[in-house]
Tab-separated table of C-alpha atoms and ligand atoms in Angstrom:
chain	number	residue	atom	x	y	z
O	276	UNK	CA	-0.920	0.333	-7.384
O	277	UNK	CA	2.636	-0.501	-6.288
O	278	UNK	CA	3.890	-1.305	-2.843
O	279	UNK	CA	7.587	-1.845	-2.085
O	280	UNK	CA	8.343	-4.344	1.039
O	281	UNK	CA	11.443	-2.689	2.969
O	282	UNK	CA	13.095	-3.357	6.157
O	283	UNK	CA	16.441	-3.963	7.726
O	284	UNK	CA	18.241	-6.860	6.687
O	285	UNK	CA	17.184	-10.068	7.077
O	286	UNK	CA	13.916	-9.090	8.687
O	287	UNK	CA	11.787	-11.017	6.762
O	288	UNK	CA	11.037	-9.218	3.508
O	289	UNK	CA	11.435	-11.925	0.883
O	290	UNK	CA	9.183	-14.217	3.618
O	291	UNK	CA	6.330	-11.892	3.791
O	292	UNK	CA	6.856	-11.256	-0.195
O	293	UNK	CA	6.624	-14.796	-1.181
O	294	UNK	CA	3.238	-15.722	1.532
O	295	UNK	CA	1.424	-12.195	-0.208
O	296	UNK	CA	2.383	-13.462	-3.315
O	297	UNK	CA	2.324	-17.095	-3.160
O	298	UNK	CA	5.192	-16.832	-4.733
O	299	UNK	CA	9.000	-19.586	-4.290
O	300	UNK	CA	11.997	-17.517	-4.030
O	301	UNK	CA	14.855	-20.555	-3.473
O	302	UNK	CA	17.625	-19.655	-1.906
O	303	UNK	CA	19.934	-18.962	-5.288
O	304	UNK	CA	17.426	-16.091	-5.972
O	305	UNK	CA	17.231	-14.641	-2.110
O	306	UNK	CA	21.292	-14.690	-2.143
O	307	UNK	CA	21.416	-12.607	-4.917
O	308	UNK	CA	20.309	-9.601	-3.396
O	309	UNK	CA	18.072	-8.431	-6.044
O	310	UNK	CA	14.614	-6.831	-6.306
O	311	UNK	CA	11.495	-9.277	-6.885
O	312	UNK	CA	8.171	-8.416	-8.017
O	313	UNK	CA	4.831	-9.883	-8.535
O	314	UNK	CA	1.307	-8.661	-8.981
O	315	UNK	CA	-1.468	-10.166	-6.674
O	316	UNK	CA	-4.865	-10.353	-7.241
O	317	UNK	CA	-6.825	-8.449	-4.339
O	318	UNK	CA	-8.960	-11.286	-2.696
O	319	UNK	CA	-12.694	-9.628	-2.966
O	320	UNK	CA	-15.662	-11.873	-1.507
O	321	UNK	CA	-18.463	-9.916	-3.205
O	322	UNK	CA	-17.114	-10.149	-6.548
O	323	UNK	CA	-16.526	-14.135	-5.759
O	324	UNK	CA	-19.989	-13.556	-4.776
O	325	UNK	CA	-21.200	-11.967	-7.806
O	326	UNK	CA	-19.387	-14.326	-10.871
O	327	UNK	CA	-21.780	-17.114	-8.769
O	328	UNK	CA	-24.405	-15.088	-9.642
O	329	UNK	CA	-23.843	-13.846	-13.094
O	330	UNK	CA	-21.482	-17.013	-13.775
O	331	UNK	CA	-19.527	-14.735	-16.746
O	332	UNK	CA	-16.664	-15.836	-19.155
O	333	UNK	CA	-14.344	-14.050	-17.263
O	334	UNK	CA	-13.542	-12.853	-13.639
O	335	UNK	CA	-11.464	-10.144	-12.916
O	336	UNK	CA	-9.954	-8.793	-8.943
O	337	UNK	CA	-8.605	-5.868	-8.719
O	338	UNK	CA	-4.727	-6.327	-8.609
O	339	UNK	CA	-1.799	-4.684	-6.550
O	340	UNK	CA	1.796	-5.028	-7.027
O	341	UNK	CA	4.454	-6.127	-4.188
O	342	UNK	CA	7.928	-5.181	-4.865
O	343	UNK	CA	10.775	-7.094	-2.459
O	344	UNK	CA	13.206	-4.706	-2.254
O	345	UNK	CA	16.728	-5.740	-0.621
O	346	UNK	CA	17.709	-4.711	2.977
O	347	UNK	CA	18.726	-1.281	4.160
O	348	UNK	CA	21.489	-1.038	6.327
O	349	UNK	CA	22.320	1.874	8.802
O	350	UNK	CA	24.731	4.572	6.951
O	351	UNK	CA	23.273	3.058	3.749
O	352	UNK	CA	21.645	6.105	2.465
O	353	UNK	CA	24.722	8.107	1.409
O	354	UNK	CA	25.957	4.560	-1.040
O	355	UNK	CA	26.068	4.778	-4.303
O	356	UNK	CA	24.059	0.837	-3.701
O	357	UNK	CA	21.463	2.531	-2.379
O	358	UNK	CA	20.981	5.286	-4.715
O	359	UNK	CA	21.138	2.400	-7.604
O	360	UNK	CA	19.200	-0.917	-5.959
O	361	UNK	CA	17.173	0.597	-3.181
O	362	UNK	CA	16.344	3.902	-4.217
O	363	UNK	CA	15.325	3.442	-7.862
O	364	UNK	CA	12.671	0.897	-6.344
O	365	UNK	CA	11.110	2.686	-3.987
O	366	UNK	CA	10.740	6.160	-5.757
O	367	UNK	CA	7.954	4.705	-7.524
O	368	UNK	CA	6.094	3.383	-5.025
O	369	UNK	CA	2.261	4.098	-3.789
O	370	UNK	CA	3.197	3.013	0.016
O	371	UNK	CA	5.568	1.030	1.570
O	372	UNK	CA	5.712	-1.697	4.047
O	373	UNK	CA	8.553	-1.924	6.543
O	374	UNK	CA	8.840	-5.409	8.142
O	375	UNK	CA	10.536	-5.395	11.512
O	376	UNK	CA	12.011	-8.190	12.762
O	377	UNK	CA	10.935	-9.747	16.122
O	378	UNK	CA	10.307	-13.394	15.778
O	379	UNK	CA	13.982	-15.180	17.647
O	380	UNK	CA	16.174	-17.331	15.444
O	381	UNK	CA	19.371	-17.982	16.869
O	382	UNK	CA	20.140	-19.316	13.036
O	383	UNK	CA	19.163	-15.864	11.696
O	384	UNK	CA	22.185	-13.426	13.535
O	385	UNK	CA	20.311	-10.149	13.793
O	386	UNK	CA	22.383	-7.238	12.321
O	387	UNK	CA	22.503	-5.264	15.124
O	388	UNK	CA	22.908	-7.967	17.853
O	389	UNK	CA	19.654	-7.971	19.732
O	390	UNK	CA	15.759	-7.649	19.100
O	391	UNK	CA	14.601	-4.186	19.667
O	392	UNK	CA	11.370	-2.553	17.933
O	393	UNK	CA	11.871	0.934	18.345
O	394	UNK	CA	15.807	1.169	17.819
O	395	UNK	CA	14.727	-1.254	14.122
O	396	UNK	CA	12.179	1.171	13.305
O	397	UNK	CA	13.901	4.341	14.385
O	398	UNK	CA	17.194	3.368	12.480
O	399	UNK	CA	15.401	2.541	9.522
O	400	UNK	CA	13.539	5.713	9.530
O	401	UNK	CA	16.767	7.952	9.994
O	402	UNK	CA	18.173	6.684	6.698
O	403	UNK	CA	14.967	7.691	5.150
O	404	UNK	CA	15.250	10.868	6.871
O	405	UNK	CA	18.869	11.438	5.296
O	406	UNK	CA	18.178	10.412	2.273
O	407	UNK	CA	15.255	12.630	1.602
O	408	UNK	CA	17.037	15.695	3.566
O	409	UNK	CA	19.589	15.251	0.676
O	410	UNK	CA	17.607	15.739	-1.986
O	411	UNK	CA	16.191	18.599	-0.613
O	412	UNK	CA	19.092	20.433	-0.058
O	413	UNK	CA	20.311	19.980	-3.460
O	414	UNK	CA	16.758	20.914	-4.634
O	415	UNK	CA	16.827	23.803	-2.535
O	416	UNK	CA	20.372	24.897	-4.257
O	417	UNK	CA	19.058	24.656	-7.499
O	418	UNK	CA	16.081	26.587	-6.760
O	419	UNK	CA	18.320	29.877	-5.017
O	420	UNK	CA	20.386	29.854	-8.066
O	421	UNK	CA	17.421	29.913	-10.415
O	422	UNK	CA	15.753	32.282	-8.957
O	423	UNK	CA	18.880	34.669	-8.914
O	424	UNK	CA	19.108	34.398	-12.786
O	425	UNK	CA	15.361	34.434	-13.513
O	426	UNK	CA	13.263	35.453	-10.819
O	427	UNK	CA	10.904	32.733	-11.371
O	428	UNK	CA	7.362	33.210	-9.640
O	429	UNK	CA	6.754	29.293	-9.437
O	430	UNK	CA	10.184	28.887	-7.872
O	431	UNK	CA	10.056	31.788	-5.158
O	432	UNK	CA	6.950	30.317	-3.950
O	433	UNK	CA	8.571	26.098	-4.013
O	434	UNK	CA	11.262	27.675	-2.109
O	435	UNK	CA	9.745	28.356	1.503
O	436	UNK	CA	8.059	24.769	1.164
O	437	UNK	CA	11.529	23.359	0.310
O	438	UNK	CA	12.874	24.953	3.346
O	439	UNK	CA	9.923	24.322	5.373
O	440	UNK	CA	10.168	20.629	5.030
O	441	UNK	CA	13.827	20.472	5.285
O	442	UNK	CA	13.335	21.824	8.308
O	443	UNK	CA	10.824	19.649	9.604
O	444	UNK	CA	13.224	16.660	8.497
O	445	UNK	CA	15.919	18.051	10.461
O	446	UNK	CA	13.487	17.987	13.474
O	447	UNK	CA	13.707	14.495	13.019
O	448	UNK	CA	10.298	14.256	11.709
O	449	UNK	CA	9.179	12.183	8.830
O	450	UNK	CA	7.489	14.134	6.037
O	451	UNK	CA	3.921	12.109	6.672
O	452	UNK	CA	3.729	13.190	9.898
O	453	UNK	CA	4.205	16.860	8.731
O	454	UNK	CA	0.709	18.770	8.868
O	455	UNK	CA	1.079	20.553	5.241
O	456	UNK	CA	-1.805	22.004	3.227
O	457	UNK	CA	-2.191	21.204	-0.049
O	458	UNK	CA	-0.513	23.348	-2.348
O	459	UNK	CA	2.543	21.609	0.196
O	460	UNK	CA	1.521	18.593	-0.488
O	461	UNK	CA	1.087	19.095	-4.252
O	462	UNK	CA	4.984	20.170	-4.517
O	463	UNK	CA	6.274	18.036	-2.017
O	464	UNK	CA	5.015	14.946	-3.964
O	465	UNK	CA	6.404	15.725	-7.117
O	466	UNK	CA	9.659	14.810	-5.631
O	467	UNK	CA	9.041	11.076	-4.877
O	468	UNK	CA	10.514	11.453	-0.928
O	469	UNK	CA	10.562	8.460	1.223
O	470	UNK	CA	9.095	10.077	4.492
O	471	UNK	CA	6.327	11.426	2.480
O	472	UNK	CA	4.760	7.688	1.470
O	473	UNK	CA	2.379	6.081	3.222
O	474	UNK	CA	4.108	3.492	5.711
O	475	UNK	CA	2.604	0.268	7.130
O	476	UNK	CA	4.713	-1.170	9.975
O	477	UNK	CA	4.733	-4.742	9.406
O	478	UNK	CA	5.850	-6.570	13.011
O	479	UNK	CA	7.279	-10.196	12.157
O	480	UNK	CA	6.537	-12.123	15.142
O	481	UNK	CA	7.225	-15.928	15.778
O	482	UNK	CA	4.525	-18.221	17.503
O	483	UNK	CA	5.354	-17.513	21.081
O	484	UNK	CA	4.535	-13.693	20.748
O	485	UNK	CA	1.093	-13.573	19.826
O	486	UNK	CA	0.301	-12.552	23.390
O	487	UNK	CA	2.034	-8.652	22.914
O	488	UNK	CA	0.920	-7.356	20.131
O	489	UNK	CA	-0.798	-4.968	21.974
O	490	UNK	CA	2.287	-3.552	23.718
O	491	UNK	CA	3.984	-3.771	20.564
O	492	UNK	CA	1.676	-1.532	18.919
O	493	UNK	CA	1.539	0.789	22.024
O	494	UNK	CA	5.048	1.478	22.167
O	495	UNK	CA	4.951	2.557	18.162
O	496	UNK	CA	1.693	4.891	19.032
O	497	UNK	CA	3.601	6.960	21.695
O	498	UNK	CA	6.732	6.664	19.330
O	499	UNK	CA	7.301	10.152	16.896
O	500	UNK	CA	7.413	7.670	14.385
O	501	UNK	CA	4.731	5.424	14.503
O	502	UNK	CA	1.996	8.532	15.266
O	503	UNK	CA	0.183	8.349	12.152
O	504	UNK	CA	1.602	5.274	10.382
O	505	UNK	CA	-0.443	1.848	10.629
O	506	UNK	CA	0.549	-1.011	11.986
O	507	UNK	CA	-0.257	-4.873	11.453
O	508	UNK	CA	1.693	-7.763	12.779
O	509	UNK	CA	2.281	-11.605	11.015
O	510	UNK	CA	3.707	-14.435	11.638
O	511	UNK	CA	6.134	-15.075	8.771
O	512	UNK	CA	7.805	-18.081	9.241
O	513	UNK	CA	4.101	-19.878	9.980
O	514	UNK	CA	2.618	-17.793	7.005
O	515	UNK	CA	4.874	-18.586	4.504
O	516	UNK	CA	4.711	-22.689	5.469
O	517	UNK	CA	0.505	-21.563	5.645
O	518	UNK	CA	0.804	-20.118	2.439
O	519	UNK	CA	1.940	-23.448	0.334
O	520	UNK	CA	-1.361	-25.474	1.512
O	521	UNK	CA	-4.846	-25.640	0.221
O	522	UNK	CA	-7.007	-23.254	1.346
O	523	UNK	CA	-8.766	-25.773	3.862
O	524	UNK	CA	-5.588	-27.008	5.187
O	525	UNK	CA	-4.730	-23.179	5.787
O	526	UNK	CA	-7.317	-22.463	7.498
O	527	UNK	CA	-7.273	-25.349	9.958
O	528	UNK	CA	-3.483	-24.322	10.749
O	529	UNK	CA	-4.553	-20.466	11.246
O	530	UNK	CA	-7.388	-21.976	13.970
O	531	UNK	CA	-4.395	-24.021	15.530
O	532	UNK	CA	-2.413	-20.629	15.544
O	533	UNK	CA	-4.995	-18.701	16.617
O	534	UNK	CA	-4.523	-16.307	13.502
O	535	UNK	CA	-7.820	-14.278	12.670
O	536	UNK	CA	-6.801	-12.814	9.640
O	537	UNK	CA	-4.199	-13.503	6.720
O	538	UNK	CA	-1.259	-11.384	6.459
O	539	UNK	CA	-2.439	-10.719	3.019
O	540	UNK	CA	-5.271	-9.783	3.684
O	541	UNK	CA	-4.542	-7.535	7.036
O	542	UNK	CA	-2.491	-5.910	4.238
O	543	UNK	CA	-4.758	-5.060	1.829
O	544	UNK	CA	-6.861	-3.836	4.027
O	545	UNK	CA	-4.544	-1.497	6.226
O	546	UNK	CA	-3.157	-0.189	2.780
O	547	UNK	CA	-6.201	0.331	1.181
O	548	UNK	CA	-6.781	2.167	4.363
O	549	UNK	CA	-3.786	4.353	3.974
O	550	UNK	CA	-3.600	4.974	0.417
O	551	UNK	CA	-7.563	5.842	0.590
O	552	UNK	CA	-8.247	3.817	-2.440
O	553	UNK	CA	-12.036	1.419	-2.334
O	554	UNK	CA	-13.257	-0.865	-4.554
O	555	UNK	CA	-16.099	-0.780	-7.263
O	556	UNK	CA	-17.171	-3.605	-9.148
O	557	UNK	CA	-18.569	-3.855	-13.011
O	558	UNK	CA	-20.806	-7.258	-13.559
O	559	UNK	CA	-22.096	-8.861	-16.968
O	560	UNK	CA	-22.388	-12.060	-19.099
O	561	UNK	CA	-18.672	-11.628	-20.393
O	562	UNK	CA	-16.861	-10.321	-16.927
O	563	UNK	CA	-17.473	-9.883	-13.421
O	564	UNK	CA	-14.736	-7.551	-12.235
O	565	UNK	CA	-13.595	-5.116	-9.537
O	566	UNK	CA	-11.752	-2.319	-9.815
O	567	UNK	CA	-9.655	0.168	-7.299
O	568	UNK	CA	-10.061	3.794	-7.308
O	569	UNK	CA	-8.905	6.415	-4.962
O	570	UNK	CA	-11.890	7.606	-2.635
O	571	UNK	CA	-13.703	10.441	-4.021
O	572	UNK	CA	-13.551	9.516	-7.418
O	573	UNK	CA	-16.645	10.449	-9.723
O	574	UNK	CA	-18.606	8.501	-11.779
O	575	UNK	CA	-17.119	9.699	-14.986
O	576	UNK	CA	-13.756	9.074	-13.876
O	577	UNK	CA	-14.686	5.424	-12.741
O	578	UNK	CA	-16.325	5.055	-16.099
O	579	UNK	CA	-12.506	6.068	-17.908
O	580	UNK	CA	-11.352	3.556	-15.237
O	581	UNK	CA	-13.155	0.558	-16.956
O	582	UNK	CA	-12.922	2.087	-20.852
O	583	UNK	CA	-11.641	5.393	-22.446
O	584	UNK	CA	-14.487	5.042	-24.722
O	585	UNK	CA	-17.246	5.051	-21.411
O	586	UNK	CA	-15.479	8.790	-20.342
O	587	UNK	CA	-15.714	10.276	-23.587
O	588	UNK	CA	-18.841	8.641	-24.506
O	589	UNK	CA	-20.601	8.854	-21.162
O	590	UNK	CA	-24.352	9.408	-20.448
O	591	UNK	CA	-25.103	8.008	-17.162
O	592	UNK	CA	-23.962	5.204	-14.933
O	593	UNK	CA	-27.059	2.544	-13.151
O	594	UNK	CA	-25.466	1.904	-9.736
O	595	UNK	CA	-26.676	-0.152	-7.412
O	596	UNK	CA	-25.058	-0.818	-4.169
O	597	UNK	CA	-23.562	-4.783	-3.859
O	598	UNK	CA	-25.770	-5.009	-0.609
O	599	UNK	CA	-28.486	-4.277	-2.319
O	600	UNK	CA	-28.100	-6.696	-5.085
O	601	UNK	CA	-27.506	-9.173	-2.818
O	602	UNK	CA	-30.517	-8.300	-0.731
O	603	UNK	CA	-32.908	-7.902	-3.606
O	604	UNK	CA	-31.756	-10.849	-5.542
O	605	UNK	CA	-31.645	-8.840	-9.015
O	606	UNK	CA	-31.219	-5.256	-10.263
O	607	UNK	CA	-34.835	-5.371	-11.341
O	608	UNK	CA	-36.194	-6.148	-7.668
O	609	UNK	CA	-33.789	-3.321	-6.406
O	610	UNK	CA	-34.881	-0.940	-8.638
O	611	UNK	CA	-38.745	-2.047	-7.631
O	612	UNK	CA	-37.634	-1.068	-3.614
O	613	UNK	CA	-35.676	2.007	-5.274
O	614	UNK	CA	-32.030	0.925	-4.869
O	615	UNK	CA	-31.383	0.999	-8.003
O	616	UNK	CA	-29.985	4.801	-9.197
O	617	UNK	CA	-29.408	6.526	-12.302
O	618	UNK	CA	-26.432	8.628	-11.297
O	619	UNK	CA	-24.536	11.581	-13.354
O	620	UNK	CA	-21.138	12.149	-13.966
O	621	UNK	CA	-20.614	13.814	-10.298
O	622	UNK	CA	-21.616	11.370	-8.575
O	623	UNK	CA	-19.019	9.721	-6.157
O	624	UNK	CA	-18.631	6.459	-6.456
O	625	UNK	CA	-18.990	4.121	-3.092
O	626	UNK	CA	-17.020	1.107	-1.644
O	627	UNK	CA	-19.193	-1.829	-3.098
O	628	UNK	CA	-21.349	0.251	-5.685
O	629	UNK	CA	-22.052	-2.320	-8.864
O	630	UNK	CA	-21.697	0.344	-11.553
O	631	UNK	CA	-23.109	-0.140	-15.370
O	632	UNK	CA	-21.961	2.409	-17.811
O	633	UNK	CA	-24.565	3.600	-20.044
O	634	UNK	CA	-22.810	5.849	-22.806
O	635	UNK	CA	-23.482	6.294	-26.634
R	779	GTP	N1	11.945	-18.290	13.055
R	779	GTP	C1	11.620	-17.409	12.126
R	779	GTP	N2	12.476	-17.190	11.124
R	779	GTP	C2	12.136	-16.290	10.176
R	779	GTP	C3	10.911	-15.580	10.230
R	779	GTP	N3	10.854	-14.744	9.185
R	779	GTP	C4	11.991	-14.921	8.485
R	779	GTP	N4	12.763	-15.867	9.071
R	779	GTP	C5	14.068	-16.348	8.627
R	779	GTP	O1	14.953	-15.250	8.578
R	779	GTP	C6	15.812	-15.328	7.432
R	779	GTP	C7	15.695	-14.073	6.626
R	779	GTP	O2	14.401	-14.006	6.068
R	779	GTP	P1	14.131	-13.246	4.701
R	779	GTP	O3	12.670	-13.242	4.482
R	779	GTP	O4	15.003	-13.764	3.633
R	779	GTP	O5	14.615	-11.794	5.159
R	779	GTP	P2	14.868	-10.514	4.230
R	779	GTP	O6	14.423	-9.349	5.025
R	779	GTP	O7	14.259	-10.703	2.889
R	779	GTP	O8	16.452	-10.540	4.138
R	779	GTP	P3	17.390	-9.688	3.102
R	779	GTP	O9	16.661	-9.610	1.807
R	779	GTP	O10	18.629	-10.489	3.031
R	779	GTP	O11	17.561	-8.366	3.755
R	779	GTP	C8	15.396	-16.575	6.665
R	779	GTP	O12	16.282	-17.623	7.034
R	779	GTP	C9	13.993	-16.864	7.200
R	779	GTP	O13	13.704	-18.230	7.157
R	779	GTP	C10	10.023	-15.841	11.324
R	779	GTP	O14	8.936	-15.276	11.459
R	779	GTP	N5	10.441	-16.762	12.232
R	780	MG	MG1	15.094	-10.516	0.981
């Protein structure tokens, strides 16, 4: 899983990169306006729960990767720079985060003047808008001319979606927000458009603005925009000093702060959210490990997940929710109170099931 960090300039992108990813980014690297990546391990308290437990060789999280990508000015989207170093990162991407500056620096010159949430977010969603609505059109050229030479049933039916969504676009409407059914959807996301990812607004607040996040979050609910697009809100400067202590040092500092919850993991959790991806975990002698799969996933297709060999060899998976182990104390007393489950290949797979693949 791959999300890309976006944002205006200079609204904290590389900040909230480096606290995620613990990692240092000096200021050589952040001038040089490139993209930086780095896979994180997704923090998971029941499988630190469970290597206790089972005390294996190995332990294994579930991992997610966080690409920086450099700032997006307005009238960017027709560049050849943004075709080349924004657009070629982003394609690719599961979700994206845009960071939105409104923490005050009088160091840090904002590029538009002035500290304003909804003109940020609205600009930055316009380029988006452009950009897709461009490849669209060209698409929707193609298509015409095809169909004029070959008649192609596939391509008379993409057409009307084509149109349909460049429509919607022009409407000013991001593709997400876009009620399409899912023969839609299926075409529309073969094309990679930005509208159509999953967007987490990411507010970047300083210390003297804990008090509004509420209105903050109000005023991108009754926005067009921010209708169906999640929002979480971090303090980067504070983070990123947070994120360079032990964790008992950071966690006295997030009291002081008053912070509940990590940027990390608010992030995890809102994109897990959006994506509609859950965890399982697989336990043993040799590895305790948990693994990410997209809700609705079966229990053959979690088995191919951990091992080609468990799909094609697959008999039956034992599952037993993590609860449950950690209730009963050991799959033999949950399978004593019945917790324990011999499940088929179409079974689908919950948050927190412990799954062990039986196959031949
Ligand atoms: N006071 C304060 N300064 C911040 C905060 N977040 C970022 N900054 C400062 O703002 C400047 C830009 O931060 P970056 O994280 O490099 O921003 P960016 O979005 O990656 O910038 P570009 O990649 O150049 O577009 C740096 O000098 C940061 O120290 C914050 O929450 N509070
Ligand atoms: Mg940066």
């Amino acid at each position: 899983m791959q999300i890309g960090i976006v944002g205006l300039p200079q609204s904290g992108k590389s900040t909230l990169f480096q606290t995620i990813t613990k990692t240092h980014l000096d200021q050589t690297a952040l001038a040089k306006l490139e993209t930086h990546q780095a896979v994180v391990k997704i923090p998971d308290e029941r499988l630190d729960k469970l290597t206790e437990i089972f005390k294996p060789k190995k332990k294994t999280n579930a991992t997610i990767e966080f690409v920086d990508v450099i700032g997006l000015h307005k009238g960017d989207s027709g560049s050849p720079q943004f075709t080349n170093n924004f657009l070629s990162k982003v394609r690719t991407n599961d979700a994206l985060v845009q960071v939105v500056r409104l923490f005050r620096n009088e160091v840090v010159p904002h590029p538009y003047g002035s500290i304003d949430l909804m003109r940020d977010v609205s600009t930055f969603e316009t380029e988006f808008i452009i950009s897709d609505m461009a490849l669209l059109e060209s698409r929707i050229d193609k298509v015409k001319k095809h169909i004029l030479k070959t008649s192609d049933e596939n391509l008379k039916r993409e057409l009307p979606i084509l149109e349909k969504c460049y429509d919607i676009l022009q409407n000013e409407t991001p593709l997400r927000e876009a009620n399409l059914n899912d023969m839609e959807e299926k075409i529309i996301r073969s094309y990679q458009l930005l509208t159509f990812k999953p967007m987490l607004i990411a507010l970047n607040l300083d210390e003297t603005q804990g008090k509004d996040i509420e209105k903050y979050f109000d005023q991108l609910v009754k926005s067009k925009i921010g209708k169906n697009t999640k929002a979480i809100a971090f303090y980067g400067q504070i983070e990123m000093e947070m994120s360079e202590l032990s964790d008992a040092d950071a966690e006295i500092f997030m009291k002081e702060y008053g912070i509940k919850e990590s940027a990390l993991h608010k992030l995890i959790h809102e994109s897990y959210d959006l994506l509609g991806v859950h965890s399982f975990l697989t336990v043993g002698e040799e590895e305790c490990h948990s693994w990410t799969v997209k809700k609705g996933t079966n229990a053959l297709e979690a088995a191919g997940e951990v091992h080609t060999d468990f799909y094609n060899r697959f008999i039956r998976a034992e599952v037993v929710h993590y609860d449950d182990f950690v209730k009963y104390g050991s799959f033999a007393k949950a399978k004593e109170h019945g917790a324990w489950r011999l499940e088929g290949k179409e079974y689908i797979v919950k948050d927190g099931d412990i799954i062990l693949v039986r196959h031949n």
